[in-house]
Amino acid sequence: MERLAQGESIIALSIGDPDFDTPDCITEKLIEAAWRHRTHYSQPSGEHTLKAELARLEARVSGFDRNPEQFTIFNGGTGAIHASLSCIGDPGDNFVVAEPKYLGYEPTCFAIGIELNCVPMTPPKFELDAEALLGAIDERTKGLIVNTPANPTGNIVEPTVLKELALECRNRGLWLLCDEVYSQHCYDGKHTSILNLFQDLENIVVIDSLSKSHAMSGWRVGWAVSSLDFAKRLSDIALGVFFSGSPFIQDAATEALRYSSTQLQKMAARYKERRDYTMRRIESIQGLDAESPAAGMFFMVNVHEDGDVFARQLLDETGVSTFPGSACGECTRNYVRIGLTQPISVLEEAWDRIEHWLKNRRQRLA
């Protein structure tokens, strides 16, 4: 990012930040709310209007009534994950997670002293293996983290698997934390939220946000859905850490939830076009392999060598920035993560650079 800021011709395919602008009606609502002086303290757990809108939407999709007080608003999905884990675990406890994993889980757990018990999934698809996850539970385990659709693989966990994990966690007195922030970005197959499978959230916490779905990453609006009892504990965390959210931002977030689903679908369709283009380019380049992601905004590309070295050399010699797969786990050390957060015209330039670089590299090594 420093080199990009200094004017270098860097194509950033490493960042999971949507390149679309936040829809104007959402920004206009924020300005209106600020002019109405919605700039003072708010309830620690979030504005009731926002929580009521979330409850209405979830009830419409799942058929289960949800109490607005089951929703706790946080500073992004990361804030919701941090608060949830803080309520559940103590230093030395662990949570089991599939690998490759979202790279943000590790620093969040580190900050509160919780360990991640990472379970490698089987390449090249890295599909979630419920039996392997459950087999990794030990005496210090407090629960499982399931990311669906998954960052970085784009895999969608089947409803039967989600249900199996939830019931097994309940039987063992463990928690299931479901991270669903990419739920609006599905291309092949359908995402089923665990909220559609269970009305009773006794041992379940669901994380979501507006960052990806509405191109609002900088607005920092995320939430946790849980039982009423757990939501009260989350509210205590929110009070102690944040004291209050921003009413004018939450008014705009409420507007975002009312925003046309047709427009959101158009945004998702653009990502699908980028995914399909990227897959065609990967298939045409010798030495690269990948599975087409069913959801999300990333590719995990097998480069068949150390991904850290590959990503560094690619950046230094072509200006294309990718993310080393080792950050997502040892099982993807020979991978790089490549984002879909650029228009096809930019992706075309990036892949032209990558293809030319690899061709010249092979010739040098021949």
CSV table of C-alpha atoms in Angstrom, one decimal, residues 38 50 72 138 140 161 179 186-187 189 192 225 232 260 303 309 322 331 341 343-344 363-364:
chain,number,residue,atom,x,y,z
A,38,ARG,CA,-28.0,12.2,15.5
A,50,LEU,CA,-31.3,-1.0,13.2
A,72,THR,CA,-25.8,-6.7,19.2
A,138,ASP,CA,-9.8,-31.5,23.3
A,140,ARG,CA,-9.5,-27.1,26.4
A,161,VAL,CA,-23.1,-30.2,7.9
A,179,ASP,CA,-19.1,-16.2,10.4
A,186,CYS,CA,-22.8,-16.6,-3.8
A,187,TYR,CA,-22.4,-17.7,-7.4
A,189,GLY,CA,-25.0,-23.0,-4.9
A,192,THR,CA,-28.0,-21.4,4.0
A,225,VAL,CA,-27.0,-12.7,16.6
A,232,LYS,CA,-26.9,-9.3,27.4
A,260,SER,CA,-32.9,-2.7,-3.2
A,303,VAL,CA,1.6,-21.8,-7.5
A,309,VAL,CA,8.6,-16.2,-2.2
A,322,THR,CA,-1.2,-10.9,-4.0
A,331,CYS,CA,-1.8,-26.3,4.2
A,341,THR,CA,-11.9,-6.4,-6.0
A,343,PRO,CA,-12.8,-4.3,-12.6
A,344,ILE,CA,-12.1,-6.7,-15.4
A,363,GLN,CA,12.8,-19.4,-19.8
A,364,ARG,CA,15.4,-18.1,-17.3
